[in-house]
């Protein structure tokens, strides 16, 4: 398992395995978010199998696939899952990149853009190219 800390409560990871769920629970994780669409993976690691393993380990599981266009409902669902979690969250996809992007867009306007980009970089994901989108999301939130 390659878990990378983004904030005190949010971590990202490349593809997890069902057997990882017990280890995550032992380390205090309370929620797992799957950002990987089922079409990308074989049945043994599709959302239903991962959810079963997560729930057996006492974890909450959220299936919020990020494939193709990233929409506002996906960003909102990710943010809600993080905010409503009773403890730390691990979100995963193929490499951790999509899970970092959807988090970054969700916190735009709540956290300084430079801090978002630094936290992403420290977690192994360079999102400098996303700066214009983060600025736009932050502006949109301040008007809404």
mmCIF file of C-alpha atoms in Angstrom:
data_model
loop_
_atom_site.group_PDB
_atom_site.id
_atom_site.type_symbol
_atom_site.label_atom_id
_atom_site.label_comp_id
_atom_site.label_asym_id
_atom_site.label_seq_id
_atom_site.Cartn_x
_atom_site.Cartn_y
_atom_site.Cartn_z
ATOM 1 C CA UNK A 1 0.000 0.000 0.000
ATOM 2 C CA UNK A 2 1.242 3.432 -0.944
ATOM 3 C CA UNK A 3 -0.780 5.865 1.197
ATOM 4 C CA UNK A 4 0.097 9.547 0.827
ATOM 5 C CA UNK A 5 -0.950 12.219 3.287
ATOM 6 C CA UNK A 6 -2.543 15.318 1.785
ATOM 7 C CA UNK A 7 -4.043 16.797 4.978
ATOM 8 C CA UNK A 8 -4.465 15.648 8.573
ATOM 9 C CA UNK A 9 -7.656 13.857 7.527
ATOM 10 C CA UNK A 10 -7.221 13.118 3.827
ATOM 11 C CA UNK A 11 -4.917 10.624 2.163
ATOM 12 C CA UNK A 12 -4.667 9.337 -1.389
ATOM 13 C CA UNK A 13 -3.464 6.058 -2.804
ATOM 14 C CA UNK A 14 -3.085 4.134 -6.008
ATOM 15 C CA UNK A 15 -5.369 1.116 -6.447
ATOM 16 C CA UNK A 16 -6.049 -0.617 -3.146
ATOM 17 C CA UNK A 17 -6.732 -4.316 -2.673
ATOM 18 C CA UNK A 18 -9.501 -5.900 -0.564
ATOM 19 C CA UNK A 19 -6.919 -7.185 1.920
ATOM 20 C CA UNK A 20 -5.726 -3.590 2.531
ATOM 21 C CA UNK A 21 -8.956 -2.663 4.302
ATOM 22 C CA UNK A 22 -8.047 -4.325 7.610
ATOM 23 C CA UNK A 23 -4.693 -2.528 7.637
ATOM 24 C CA UNK A 24 -6.376 0.809 6.933
ATOM 25 C CA UNK A 25 -8.790 0.271 9.825
ATOM 26 C CA UNK A 26 -5.902 -0.650 12.131
ATOM 27 C CA UNK A 27 -4.249 2.664 11.237
ATOM 28 C CA UNK A 28 -7.343 4.697 12.157
ATOM 29 C CA UNK A 29 -8.859 5.267 8.719
ATOM 30 C CA UNK A 30 -12.656 5.429 8.941
ATOM 31 C CA UNK A 31 -13.724 6.042 5.323
ATOM 32 C CA UNK A 32 -12.491 4.787 1.952
ATOM 33 C CA UNK A 33 -13.473 6.600 -1.235
ATOM 34 C CA UNK A 34 -13.133 4.780 -4.543
ATOM 35 C CA UNK A 35 -12.561 7.233 -7.393
ATOM 36 C CA UNK A 36 -11.841 4.497 -9.932
ATOM 37 C CA UNK A 37 -14.607 3.485 -12.357
ATOM 38 C CA UNK A 38 -15.403 -0.231 -12.429
ATOM 39 C CA UNK A 39 -14.743 -0.343 -16.186
ATOM 40 C CA UNK A 40 -11.025 0.177 -15.471
ATOM 41 C CA UNK A 41 -10.525 -2.816 -13.204
ATOM 42 C CA UNK A 42 -11.198 -6.570 -13.010
ATOM 43 C CA UNK A 43 -14.162 -7.819 -10.925
ATOM 44 C CA UNK A 44 -12.066 -8.732 -7.874
ATOM 45 C CA UNK A 45 -11.249 -5.044 -7.277
ATOM 46 C CA UNK A 46 -14.416 -3.407 -8.557
ATOM 47 C CA UNK A 47 -16.414 -1.232 -6.178
ATOM 48 C CA UNK A 48 -18.735 -3.989 -4.898
ATOM 49 C CA UNK A 49 -15.810 -6.207 -3.855
ATOM 50 C CA UNK A 50 -13.957 -3.286 -2.316
ATOM 51 C CA UNK A 51 -17.065 -2.124 -0.455
ATOM 52 C CA UNK A 52 -17.626 -5.603 0.948
ATOM 53 C CA UNK A 53 -14.027 -5.750 2.212
ATOM 54 C CA UNK A 54 -14.185 -2.209 3.616
ATOM 55 C CA UNK A 55 -17.428 -2.802 5.477
ATOM 56 C CA UNK A 56 -16.134 -6.137 6.830
ATOM 57 C CA UNK A 57 -13.225 -4.149 8.294
ATOM 58 C CA UNK A 58 -15.629 -1.617 9.841
ATOM 59 C CA UNK A 59 -14.926 1.129 7.314
ATOM 60 C CA UNK A 60 -17.366 3.387 5.497
ATOM 61 C CA UNK A 61 -17.107 3.083 1.723
ATOM 62 C CA UNK A 62 -18.025 5.695 -0.881
ATOM 63 C CA UNK A 63 -18.051 4.938 -4.613
ATOM 64 C CA UNK A 64 -17.441 8.229 -6.425
ATOM 65 C CA UNK A 65 -15.935 7.268 -9.790
ATOM 66 C CA UNK A 66 -13.907 9.885 -11.649
ATOM 67 C CA UNK A 67 -13.665 9.021 -15.321
ATOM 68 C CA UNK A 68 -13.847 11.367 -18.269
ATOM 69 C CA UNK A 69 -15.142 14.821 -17.408
ATOM 70 C CA UNK A 70 -14.926 15.907 -13.795
ATOM 71 C CA UNK A 71 -18.303 17.351 -12.798
ATOM 72 C CA UNK A 72 -19.535 19.513 -9.936
ATOM 73 C CA UNK A 73 -21.592 16.633 -8.433
ATOM 74 C CA UNK A 74 -18.447 14.470 -8.226
ATOM 75 C CA UNK A 75 -16.540 17.263 -6.484
ATOM 76 C CA UNK A 76 -19.431 17.857 -4.086
ATOM 77 C CA UNK A 77 -19.823 14.146 -3.289
ATOM 78 C CA UNK A 78 -16.098 13.869 -2.529
ATOM 79 C CA UNK A 79 -16.188 16.930 -0.270
ATOM 80 C CA UNK A 80 -19.270 15.661 1.547
ATOM 81 C CA UNK A 81 -17.714 12.236 2.097
ATOM 82 C CA UNK A 82 -14.604 13.847 3.577
ATOM 83 C CA UNK A 83 -16.521 16.312 5.753
ATOM 84 C CA UNK A 84 -18.981 13.729 7.079
ATOM 85 C CA UNK A 85 -16.341 11.133 7.907
ATOM 86 C CA UNK A 86 -15.809 10.575 11.628
ATOM 87 C CA UNK A 87 -12.079 10.243 11.038
ATOM 88 C CA UNK A 88 -9.362 10.080 8.397
ATOM 89 C CA UNK A 89 -10.238 9.272 4.780
ATOM 90 C CA UNK A 90 -8.283 7.412 2.100
ATOM 91 C CA UNK A 91 -9.347 8.015 -1.503
ATOM 92 C CA UNK A 92 -7.917 5.892 -4.277
ATOM 93 C CA UNK A 93 -7.819 5.627 -8.055
ATOM 94 C CA UNK A 94 -5.198 4.237 -10.430
ATOM 95 C CA UNK A 95 -2.322 6.435 -9.236
ATOM 96 C CA UNK A 96 -3.841 8.777 -6.633
ATOM 97 C CA UNK A 97 -3.900 11.651 -9.124
ATOM 98 C CA UNK A 98 -7.672 11.827 -9.687
ATOM 99 C CA UNK A 99 -8.268 11.536 -5.947
ATOM 100 C CA UNK A 100 -5.928 14.485 -5.411
ATOM 101 C CA UNK A 101 -7.523 16.567 -8.176
ATOM 102 C CA UNK A 102 -11.083 16.097 -6.938
ATOM 103 C CA UNK A 103 -9.972 16.991 -3.385
ATOM 104 C CA UNK A 104 -8.112 20.093 -4.651
ATOM 105 C CA UNK A 105 -11.156 21.381 -6.515
ATOM 106 C CA UNK A 106 -13.317 20.703 -3.464
ATOM 107 C CA UNK A 107 -11.159 22.813 -1.154
ATOM 108 C CA UNK A 108 -10.576 25.660 -3.627
ATOM 109 C CA UNK A 109 -11.877 28.796 -1.960
ATOM 110 C CA UNK A 110 -11.420 27.294 1.510
ATOM 111 C CA UNK A 111 -7.656 26.888 1.314
ATOM 112 C CA UNK A 112 -5.078 29.106 -0.390
ATOM 113 C CA UNK A 113 -4.260 27.919 -3.927
ATOM 114 C CA UNK A 114 -0.535 27.761 -3.193
ATOM 115 C CA UNK A 115 -1.188 25.595 -0.146
ATOM 116 C CA UNK A 116 -3.397 23.248 -2.181
ATOM 117 C CA UNK A 117 -0.674 22.880 -4.805
ATOM 118 C CA UNK A 118 2.031 22.376 -2.165
ATOM 119 C CA UNK A 119 0.027 19.710 -0.349
ATOM 120 C CA UNK A 120 -0.625 17.916 -3.646
ATOM 121 C CA UNK A 121 3.066 18.129 -4.570
ATOM 122 C CA UNK A 122 4.091 16.832 -1.131
ATOM 123 C CA UNK A 123 1.753 13.879 -1.722
ATOM 124 C CA UNK A 124 3.480 13.139 -5.019
ATOM 125 C CA UNK A 125 1.053 14.826 -7.401
ATOM 126 C CA UNK A 126 2.027 17.919 -9.366
ATOM 127 C CA UNK A 127 -1.143 19.900 -10.014
ATOM 128 C CA UNK A 128 0.409 23.204 -11.084
ATOM 129 C CA UNK A 129 -1.431 22.881 -14.401
ATOM 130 C CA UNK A 130 -4.719 22.948 -12.427
ATOM 131 C CA UNK A 131 -4.118 26.449 -10.985
ATOM 132 C CA UNK A 132 -6.529 28.274 -13.387
ATOM 133 C CA UNK A 133 -9.316 25.825 -12.521
ATOM 134 C CA UNK A 134 -8.627 26.190 -8.792
ATOM 135 C CA UNK A 135 -8.759 29.980 -9.101
ATOM 136 C CA UNK A 136 -12.050 29.731 -11.017
ATOM 137 C CA UNK A 137 -13.585 27.350 -8.450
ATOM 138 C CA UNK A 138 -12.475 29.599 -5.583
ATOM 139 C CA UNK A 139 -14.036 32.630 -7.287
ATOM 140 C CA UNK A 140 -17.239 30.712 -7.972
ATOM 141 C CA UNK A 141 -17.529 29.699 -4.296
ATOM 142 C CA UNK A 142 -16.956 33.250 -3.081
ATOM 143 C CA UNK A 143 -19.833 34.472 -5.276
ATOM 144 C CA UNK A 144 -22.177 31.645 -4.333
#
